[in-house]
Amino acid sequence: MNFDVDKIRGDFPILKKTVNNYPLVYLDNAATTQKPKIVIDKIRHLYSQQNSSIHRGVHWLSEQITENYEEARRAVKEFINARSDHEVIFTSGATGSINAIAFSFGEKFLNHNDEVIVSAMEHHANIVPWQMLCERKGASLKIIPINDKGELVMESLDDMLTSRTRLIALTQVSNSLGTVNPVEEIIEMAHGRDIPVLIDGAQSIQHGIVDVRMMDCDFFVFSGHKIYGPNGIGVLYGKEKWLEELPPYQGGGDMVDTVTFEKTTFNRLPFKFEAGTTNYTGAIALATALNYIEKTGREKIADYESGLHEYAASRLNEIGGIKIYGTAKNKISIISFLIEGIHPYDAGMILDKMGIAVRTGTHCAQPVMDRFEIDGTIRASMAFYNTRSEIDRMVEGIEKVKQMFG
Ligand code: PLP
């Protein structure tokens, strides 16, 4: 495979760092990804050469940055294959996008005794906004269970869909187990009963091809920082027919057409959903990140990561006393595990002493931990700049943890 990982690593300045006198091994990519120099340079360039508020001025700087911002929207549209750029709304992140729909869709379409469905493997960001909405409206939240492998129990979904189901909100990839869900199948099932589906793409967007048209989801959300872009920027995709119908979720500048004390009329899409001064530098730098990913090759990235994942799983399985949580047939490069008899925090701290960054804890997915009756896991999540020798270093680190605590 034509994939030069050394060259790619050279694009990410932070990967040259040492931590505790060891070369950094960064395996916490599901939490956030590192930024290539081209994205860092873009942010510096925007603030030093182009900064001005968008959509407001007639002066040169304002026009330049507005054009770049709208260009970024077109880049996102291409990347996720939306029909139109006004189906792309910039938000603060996946959490911001889910809350926007929970509020806007919920206000309009949810009534007393209605139902929203999520799964047992959701990140808190795709649970709590729906819980809050259901509480406000006197509706109920139903949960698609997961099996011991960490896969959705599909048979139970069919029974769950009723005439009171208003929306399904589902993650495409589990951040704690790495499971890839059969979202197309679920969307088809839901659409058969006119139920819209929101897909949480926070963990899928960076690992392969996301095509919202092929998936046919009604809403799709993701965060910039998980796809090598900046923090504080995210995307809410919605089918035009929904976005036209939904009310704005925030009021303020830019989202209005006319304002009087008697009545306000709202701007057209996508601006209706972008109140206030948006994170325009973040949006533009996100487009730079997407362009970088496109140039590297999304299929190549997915292939490389899949090989790395297989290697990591087999190396971990060679060590005695390791239990992997999340053994679904269809997985991406996230591995949650426990070392027998050793608390994940202790393991995480020792690995850190060796310059190895893994995540320990519940990964904002406490119901998953409850399902498996554990307090938390160690999670190694790999990106396309990680290498097999880094996996070997993690394995050596785990052996050392075992010796220390054994
Ligand atoms: N959904 C999933 C599956 C996630 O993994 C995360 C973050 O880890 C989120 C939502 C929330 O993303 P953010 O904190 O960037 O809004």
Short mmCIF file of C-alpha atoms and ligand atoms in Angstrom, two decimals:
data_model
loop_
_atom_site.label_atom_id
_atom_site.label_comp_id
_atom_site.label_asym_id
_atom_site.label_seq_id
_atom_site.Cartn_x
_atom_site.Cartn_y
_atom_site.Cartn_z
CA MET A 1 0.00 0.00 0.00
CA ASN A 2 1.30 3.43 -0.94
CA PHE A 3 1.10 5.08 2.47
CA ASP A 4 4.15 6.93 3.77
CA VAL A 5 3.48 7.17 7.51
CA ASP A 6 6.87 8.78 8.21
CA LYS A 7 6.06 11.59 5.83
CA ILE A 8 2.64 12.00 7.42
CA ARG A 9 4.15 12.11 10.90
CA GLY A 10 6.39 14.91 9.67
CA ASP A 11 3.26 16.98 9.04
CA PHE A 12 2.29 16.92 12.74
CA PRO A 13 4.65 19.01 14.88
CA ILE A 14 3.45 17.64 18.22
CA LEU A 15 4.48 14.10 17.31
CA LYS A 16 8.13 15.15 17.63
CA LYS A 17 7.64 15.87 21.32
CA THR A 18 9.09 13.89 24.14
CA VAL A 19 7.04 13.27 27.27
CA ASN A 20 8.81 12.19 30.45
CA ASN A 21 11.96 11.81 28.34
CA TYR A 22 10.34 9.33 25.94
CA PRO A 23 9.15 10.05 22.42
CA LEU A 24 5.42 10.73 22.69
CA VAL A 25 3.12 7.86 21.72
CA TYR A 26 -0.26 9.51 21.25
CA LEU A 27 -3.07 6.95 21.39
CA ASP A 28 -5.91 9.19 22.55
CA ASN A 29 -7.24 10.14 19.15
CA ALA A 30 -10.86 9.38 19.96
CA ALA A 31 -10.72 12.19 22.51
CA THR A 32 -9.07 14.62 20.13
CA THR A 33 -6.76 14.40 17.15
CA GLN A 34 -3.50 16.27 16.61
CA LYS A 35 -3.24 19.09 14.08
CA PRO A 36 -1.09 19.11 10.97
CA LYS A 37 1.18 22.14 10.50
CA ILE A 38 -0.93 23.26 7.55
CA VAL A 39 -3.93 23.75 9.90
CA ILE A 40 -1.84 25.51 12.55
CA ASP A 41 -0.35 27.78 9.87
CA LYS A 42 -3.80 28.53 8.52
CA ILE A 43 -5.04 29.73 11.90
CA ARG A 44 -1.96 31.94 12.32
CA HIS A 45 -2.43 33.30 8.79
CA LEU A 46 -6.11 34.08 9.33
CA TYR A 47 -5.48 36.04 12.52
CA SER A 48 -2.39 37.82 11.22
CA GLN A 49 -3.60 38.58 7.67
CA GLN A 50 -7.34 38.26 7.23
CA ASN A 51 -9.16 38.74 10.49
CA SER A 52 -12.45 40.59 10.27
CA SER A 53 -16.05 39.80 11.14
CA ILE A 54 -17.92 37.86 8.47
CA HIS A 55 -21.13 38.84 6.63
CA ARG A 56 -21.08 42.35 8.09
CA GLY A 57 -18.69 44.66 6.30
CA VAL A 58 -18.28 45.96 2.78
CA HIS A 59 -14.55 46.43 3.28
CA TRP A 60 -11.91 44.22 1.72
CA LEU A 61 -10.99 42.20 4.83
CA SER A 62 -14.59 41.41 5.64
CA GLU A 63 -15.30 40.34 2.08
CA GLN A 64 -12.21 38.14 1.99
CA ILE A 65 -13.01 36.32 5.22
CA THR A 66 -16.69 35.95 4.28
CA GLU A 67 -15.71 34.36 0.98
CA ASN A 68 -13.32 32.00 2.78
CA TYR A 69 -16.00 31.08 5.31
CA GLU A 70 -18.54 30.25 2.61
CA GLU A 71 -15.84 28.35 0.74
CA ALA A 72 -15.31 26.32 3.92
CA ARG A 73 -19.02 25.51 3.95
CA ARG A 74 -18.74 24.26 0.37
CA ALA A 75 -15.72 22.14 1.36
CA VAL A 76 -17.76 20.48 4.14
CA LYS A 77 -20.64 19.95 1.74
CA GLU A 78 -18.29 18.15 -0.68
CA PHE A 79 -16.64 16.16 2.10
CA ILE A 80 -19.88 14.70 3.45
CA ASN A 81 -21.64 14.77 0.07
CA ALA A 82 -24.57 16.96 1.09
CA ARG A 83 -26.90 18.12 -1.67
CA SER A 84 -26.43 21.78 -1.00
CA ASP A 85 -24.10 24.01 1.02
CA HIS A 86 -27.03 25.53 2.88
CA GLU A 87 -27.60 22.12 4.47
CA VAL A 88 -24.31 22.68 6.32
CA ILE A 89 -24.56 24.65 9.56
CA PHE A 90 -21.46 25.57 11.55
CA THR A 91 -21.77 24.99 15.30
CA SER A 92 -19.39 24.68 18.23
CA GLY A 93 -19.04 20.90 17.84
CA ALA A 94 -20.93 17.62 17.83
CA THR A 95 -22.37 18.42 21.27
CA GLY A 96 -23.54 21.84 20.06
CA SER A 97 -25.13 20.28 16.98
CA ILE A 98 -27.02 17.60 18.92
CA ASN A 99 -28.27 20.17 21.42
CA ALA A 100 -29.41 22.38 18.54
CA ILE A 101 -31.56 19.60 17.09
CA ALA A 102 -32.78 18.45 20.51
CA PHE A 103 -34.00 21.98 21.12
CA SER A 104 -35.25 22.93 17.67
CA PHE A 105 -36.73 19.61 16.53
CA GLY A 106 -37.90 18.89 20.05
CA GLU A 107 -39.75 22.19 20.39
CA LYS A 108 -41.56 21.67 17.14
CA PHE A 109 -42.24 17.96 16.96
CA LEU A 110 -42.14 16.40 20.41
CA ASN A 111 -45.22 16.18 22.57
CA HIS A 112 -46.33 14.55 25.79
CA ASN A 113 -45.96 10.72 25.65
CA ASP A 114 -43.84 10.80 22.50
CA GLU A 115 -40.66 8.75 22.28
CA VAL A 116 -37.04 9.31 21.27
CA ILE A 117 -34.74 6.34 20.70
CA VAL A 118 -31.01 6.25 21.41
CA SER A 119 -28.70 3.28 21.92
CA ALA A 120 -26.93 1.90 24.97
CA MET A 121 -23.55 2.76 23.46
CA GLU A 122 -24.01 6.52 23.10
CA HIS A 123 -21.62 9.18 24.30
CA HIS A 124 -23.23 11.37 26.98
CA ALA A 125 -23.53 14.08 24.32
CA ASN A 126 -26.11 11.93 22.55
CA ILE A 127 -27.99 11.00 25.72
CA VAL A 128 -28.28 14.01 27.98
CA PRO A 129 -29.78 16.52 25.48
CA TRP A 130 -32.52 13.98 24.68
CA GLN A 131 -33.09 13.25 28.36
CA MET A 132 -33.45 16.98 29.04
CA LEU A 133 -35.85 17.31 26.10
CA CYS A 134 -37.96 14.34 27.20
CA GLU A 135 -38.16 15.78 30.69
CA ARG A 136 -39.32 19.16 29.35
CA LYS A 137 -41.94 17.56 27.16
CA GLY A 138 -43.09 14.61 29.24
CA ALA A 139 -41.78 12.26 26.58
CA SER A 140 -39.74 9.10 27.10
CA LEU A 141 -36.32 7.94 26.03
CA LYS A 142 -36.01 4.36 24.80
CA ILE A 143 -32.73 2.53 24.58
CA ILE A 144 -31.58 0.01 21.95
CA PRO A 145 -29.65 -2.58 23.99
CA ILE A 146 -26.21 -3.92 23.12
CA ASN A 147 -24.93 -7.50 23.32
CA ASP A 148 -21.76 -8.81 24.96
CA LYS A 149 -19.72 -8.01 21.87
CA GLY A 150 -20.86 -4.39 21.99
CA GLU A 151 -23.18 -4.65 18.98
CA LEU A 152 -26.71 -3.27 18.79
CA VAL A 153 -29.40 -5.87 19.38
CA MET A 154 -31.16 -5.17 16.11
CA GLU A 155 -34.12 -7.46 16.79
CA SER A 156 -35.25 -5.25 19.65
CA LEU A 157 -35.33 -2.13 17.50
CA ASP A 158 -38.23 -3.32 15.39
CA ASP A 159 -40.42 -3.72 18.50
CA MET A 160 -39.35 -0.34 19.78
CA LEU A 161 -40.57 1.65 16.79
CA THR A 162 -44.10 2.80 17.49
CA SER A 163 -46.50 5.43 16.26
CA ARG A 164 -45.14 7.63 19.07
CA THR A 165 -41.48 7.44 17.96
CA ARG A 166 -40.45 10.90 16.80
CA LEU A 167 -36.69 10.49 16.26
CA ILE A 168 -33.80 8.04 16.48
CA ALA A 169 -30.44 9.51 17.53
CA LEU A 170 -27.62 7.05 17.03
CA THR A 171 -23.86 7.04 16.92
CA GLN A 172 -22.27 5.69 13.75
CA VAL A 173 -19.22 4.53 15.70
CA SER A 174 -19.00 3.96 19.45
CA ASN A 175 -16.29 6.03 21.12
CA SER A 176 -15.88 3.52 23.95
CA LEU A 177 -16.13 0.19 22.10
CA GLY A 178 -15.18 1.03 18.51
CA THR A 179 -18.32 -0.66 17.14
CA VAL A 180 -19.44 0.49 13.69
CA ASN A 181 -23.24 0.46 13.62
CA PRO A 182 -25.35 -0.59 10.62
CA VAL A 183 -26.76 2.91 10.27
CA GLU A 184 -28.00 2.51 6.69
CA GLU A 185 -30.15 -0.45 7.72
CA ILE A 186 -31.55 1.42 10.71
CA ILE A 187 -32.27 4.54 8.68
CA GLU A 188 -34.12 2.49 6.09
CA MET A 189 -36.14 0.82 8.82
CA ALA A 190 -36.97 4.17 10.44
CA HIS A 191 -37.87 5.84 7.16
CA GLY A 192 -40.26 2.97 6.47
CA ARG A 193 -42.26 4.45 9.35
CA ASP A 194 -41.51 8.12 8.56
CA ILE A 195 -39.19 8.46 11.54
CA PRO A 196 -36.19 10.77 11.03
CA VAL A 197 -32.69 9.74 12.15
CA LEU A 198 -29.83 11.80 13.54
CA ILE A 199 -26.41 10.23 13.16
CA ASP A 200 -23.64 11.19 15.56
CA GLY A 201 -20.55 11.12 13.36
CA ALA A 202 -18.07 12.33 15.99
CA GLN A 203 -16.12 9.04 15.73
CA SER A 204 -16.82 8.09 12.13
CA ILE A 205 -15.96 11.20 10.14
CA GLN A 206 -12.18 10.78 10.63
CA HIS A 207 -12.01 7.08 9.80
CA GLY A 208 -13.38 6.75 6.30
CA ILE A 209 -16.00 7.82 3.89
CA VAL A 210 -19.06 9.54 5.29
CA ASP A 211 -21.69 10.09 2.64
CA VAL A 212 -24.84 11.63 4.08
CA ARG A 213 -26.74 11.15 0.83
CA MET A 214 -25.90 7.48 0.57
CA MET A 215 -26.69 6.99 4.25
CA ASP A 216 -29.87 9.02 3.79
CA CYS A 217 -29.71 10.31 7.38
CA ASP A 218 -31.83 13.33 8.23
CA PHE A 219 -29.20 14.94 10.46
CA PHE A 220 -25.48 14.30 10.82
CA VAL A 221 -23.14 15.91 13.34
CA PHE A 222 -19.40 16.03 13.89
CA SER A 223 -16.63 18.02 15.59
CA GLY A 224 -13.67 19.68 13.88
CA HIS A 225 -11.16 18.73 16.56
CA LYS A 226 -11.68 15.02 15.98
CA ILE A 227 -10.76 15.29 12.31
CA TYR A 228 -7.43 17.12 12.65
CA GLY A 229 -9.11 20.54 12.69
CA PRO A 230 -9.49 23.15 15.43
CA ASN A 231 -11.51 23.01 18.64
CA GLY A 232 -14.74 24.91 19.04
CA ILE A 233 -16.00 24.28 15.52
CA GLY A 234 -18.40 21.59 14.41
CA VAL A 235 -21.00 20.80 11.82
CA LEU A 236 -24.68 20.13 11.80
CA TYR A 237 -25.90 18.70 8.52
CA GLY A 238 -29.63 18.56 8.02
CA LYS A 239 -31.75 17.72 5.02
CA GLU A 240 -33.11 20.93 3.59
CA LYS A 241 -36.73 19.87 4.10
CA TRP A 242 -36.10 19.56 7.84
CA LEU A 243 -33.99 22.66 8.25
CA GLU A 244 -36.59 24.74 6.43
CA GLU A 245 -39.25 23.50 8.81
CA LEU A 246 -37.36 23.75 12.09
CA PRO A 247 -37.32 26.93 14.19
CA PRO A 248 -33.99 28.59 15.07
CA TYR A 249 -32.53 27.44 18.38
CA GLN A 250 -30.67 30.64 19.19
CA GLY A 251 -31.58 34.26 18.54
CA GLY A 252 -29.14 37.05 17.75
CA GLY A 253 -27.30 38.79 14.95
CA ASP A 254 -27.02 37.30 11.46
CA MET A 255 -29.86 34.81 11.91
CA VAL A 256 -32.48 37.51 11.33
CA ASP A 257 -33.94 39.13 8.26
CA THR A 258 -35.79 42.05 9.87
CA VAL A 259 -36.14 43.01 13.52
CA THR A 260 -38.71 45.30 15.07
CA PHE A 261 -40.06 45.26 18.60
CA GLU A 262 -43.31 43.93 17.19
CA LYS A 263 -41.90 41.10 15.09
CA THR A 264 -38.70 39.49 13.88
CA THR A 265 -38.36 37.54 10.68
CA PHE A 266 -35.60 35.02 10.21
CA ASN A 267 -32.81 34.76 7.68
CA ARG A 268 -32.72 32.00 5.05
CA LEU A 269 -30.70 28.81 5.41
CA PRO A 270 -28.06 28.25 6.63
CA PHE A 271 -27.85 31.60 8.45
CA LYS A 272 -31.10 31.02 10.36
CA PHE A 273 -29.13 28.59 12.51
CA GLU A 274 -25.95 30.63 12.90
CA ALA A 275 -26.73 33.35 15.45
CA GLY A 276 -23.97 35.73 16.47
CA THR A 277 -20.37 35.90 15.34
CA THR A 278 -19.50 32.34 14.44
CA ASN A 279 -16.13 30.65 14.79
CA TYR A 280 -15.24 31.61 11.24
CA THR A 281 -11.49 31.03 11.65
CA GLY A 282 -12.30 27.58 13.01
CA ALA A 283 -14.54 26.82 10.04
CA ILE A 284 -11.90 27.91 7.53
CA ALA A 285 -9.16 25.94 9.30
CA LEU A 286 -11.49 22.92 9.44
CA ALA A 287 -11.78 23.10 5.65
CA THR A 288 -7.96 23.08 5.49
CA ALA A 289 -7.97 19.90 7.60
CA LEU A 290 -10.60 18.27 5.36
CA ASN A 291 -8.57 19.17 2.31
CA TYR A 292 -5.48 17.62 3.91
CA ILE A 293 -7.41 14.41 4.58
CA GLU A 294 -8.77 14.34 1.02
CA LYS A 295 -5.25 14.75 -0.37
CA THR A 296 -3.89 11.99 1.85
CA GLY A 297 -6.73 9.76 0.64
CA ARG A 298 -9.64 8.70 2.79
CA GLU A 299 -9.61 5.11 1.60
CA LYS A 300 -5.88 4.83 2.19
CA ILE A 301 -6.34 6.22 5.70
CA ALA A 302 -9.12 3.72 6.44
CA ASP A 303 -7.02 0.81 5.10
CA TYR A 304 -3.96 1.83 7.06
CA GLU A 305 -5.91 2.30 10.27
CA SER A 306 -7.63 -1.03 9.82
CA GLY A 307 -4.23 -2.78 9.54
CA LEU A 308 -3.00 -0.97 12.62
CA HIS A 309 -6.11 -1.93 14.54
CA GLU A 310 -5.69 -5.59 13.64
CA TYR A 311 -2.06 -5.48 14.68
CA ALA A 312 -2.86 -3.80 18.01
CA ALA A 313 -5.67 -6.27 18.79
CA SER A 314 -3.47 -9.27 18.06
CA ARG A 315 -0.54 -7.87 20.09
CA LEU A 316 -2.85 -7.18 23.03
CA ASN A 317 -4.31 -10.66 22.79
CA GLU A 318 -0.79 -12.11 23.08
CA ILE A 319 -0.45 -10.60 26.56
CA GLY A 320 -2.10 -12.74 29.21
CA GLY A 321 -4.75 -11.24 31.46
CA ILE A 322 -6.05 -8.67 28.98
CA LYS A 323 -9.77 -8.40 28.34
CA ILE A 324 -10.95 -6.38 25.38
CA TYR A 325 -14.37 -4.74 25.66
CA GLY A 326 -15.99 -4.31 22.27
CA THR A 327 -15.41 -7.26 19.96
CA ALA A 328 -17.99 -6.40 17.30
CA LYS A 329 -17.53 -7.81 13.83
CA ASN A 330 -17.39 -4.34 12.34
CA LYS A 331 -14.99 -2.11 14.28
CA ILE A 332 -12.64 0.81 13.77
CA SER A 333 -9.33 1.55 15.45
CA ILE A 334 -10.52 2.03 19.03
CA ILE A 335 -9.63 -0.66 21.58
CA SER A 336 -10.99 -0.59 25.13
CA PHE A 337 -9.44 -3.08 27.52
CA LEU A 338 -8.64 -3.97 31.11
CA ILE A 339 -5.59 -5.63 32.61
CA GLU A 340 -6.69 -8.26 35.10
CA GLY A 341 -6.46 -7.07 38.68
CA ILE A 342 -5.15 -3.59 37.78
CA HIS A 343 -7.18 -0.40 37.96
CA PRO A 344 -7.22 1.43 34.62
CA TYR A 345 -6.05 4.70 36.26
CA ASP A 346 -2.97 2.98 37.69
CA ALA A 347 -2.17 1.50 34.29
CA GLY A 348 -2.74 4.87 32.58
CA MET A 349 -0.42 6.64 34.98
CA ILE A 350 2.41 4.16 34.51
CA LEU A 351 2.01 4.28 30.73
CA ASP A 352 2.18 8.07 30.92
CA LYS A 353 5.51 7.82 32.74
CA MET A 354 6.72 6.08 29.57
CA GLY A 355 5.39 8.80 27.29
CA ILE A 356 2.35 6.78 26.22
CA ALA A 357 -0.94 8.69 26.14
CA VAL A 358 -4.00 6.45 26.45
CA ARG A 359 -7.35 7.38 27.94
CA THR A 360 -8.65 5.80 31.12
CA GLY A 361 -12.11 6.03 32.65
CA THR A 362 -15.66 5.91 31.36
CA HIS A 363 -15.04 7.86 28.14
CA CYS A 364 -18.25 9.86 28.67
CA ALA A 365 -20.16 6.63 28.12
CA GLN A 366 -21.09 5.60 31.63
CA PRO A 367 -24.06 3.45 30.52
CA VAL A 368 -21.62 1.32 28.50
CA MET A 369 -19.53 0.73 31.61
CA ASP A 370 -22.70 -0.13 33.55
CA ARG A 371 -23.71 -2.58 30.81
CA PHE A 372 -20.41 -4.42 31.22
CA GLU A 373 -20.41 -3.95 35.02
CA ILE A 374 -17.02 -2.24 35.09
CA ASP A 375 -15.83 1.15 36.40
CA GLY A 376 -13.97 2.09 33.26
CA THR A 377 -11.42 0.89 30.73
CA ILE A 378 -8.09 1.78 29.22
CA ARG A 379 -8.71 3.00 25.70
CA ALA A 380 -6.14 3.08 22.92
CA SER A 381 -7.49 4.92 19.90
CA MET A 382 -5.35 5.05 16.80
CA ALA A 383 -5.03 7.52 13.97
CA PHE A 384 -3.30 7.31 10.60
CA TYR A 385 -0.10 8.82 12.03
CA ASN A 386 0.36 6.01 14.54
CA THR A 387 2.74 3.15 13.80
CA ARG A 388 3.23 -0.50 14.66
CA SER A 389 6.32 0.37 16.66
CA GLU A 390 4.17 2.67 18.79
CA ILE A 391 1.80 -0.23 19.40
CA ASP A 392 4.84 -2.31 20.40
CA ARG A 393 5.79 0.42 22.87
CA MET A 394 2.31 0.32 24.38
CA VAL A 395 2.55 -3.47 24.69
CA GLU A 396 5.96 -3.16 26.41
CA GLY A 397 4.41 -0.57 28.70
CA ILE A 398 1.57 -2.91 29.61
CA GLU A 399 4.05 -5.71 30.37
CA LYS A 400 5.83 -3.31 32.70
CA VAL A 401 2.54 -2.32 34.39
CA LYS A 402 1.83 -6.00 34.94
CA GLN A 403 5.28 -6.58 36.47
CA MET A 404 4.88 -3.60 38.79
CA PHE A 405 1.45 -4.55 40.01
CA GLY A 406 1.78 -8.32 39.63
N1 PLP B 1 -20.31 11.80 20.24
C1 PLP B 1 -19.29 10.94 20.31
C2 PLP B 1 -19.48 9.54 19.79
C3 PLP B 1 -18.07 11.33 20.83
O1 PLP B 1 -17.06 10.46 20.89
C4 PLP B 1 -17.92 12.66 21.29
C5 PLP B 1 -16.65 13.09 21.92
O2 PLP B 1 -15.86 12.30 22.37
C6 PLP B 1 -19.01 13.53 21.19
C7 PLP B 1 -20.19 13.06 20.66
C8 PLP B 1 -18.91 14.93 21.64
O3 PLP B 1 -17.98 15.64 20.88
P1 PLP B 1 -17.56 17.13 21.28
O4 PLP B 1 -17.13 17.06 22.72
O5 PLP B 1 -16.45 17.44 20.35
O6 PLP B 1 -18.75 17.98 21.09
#
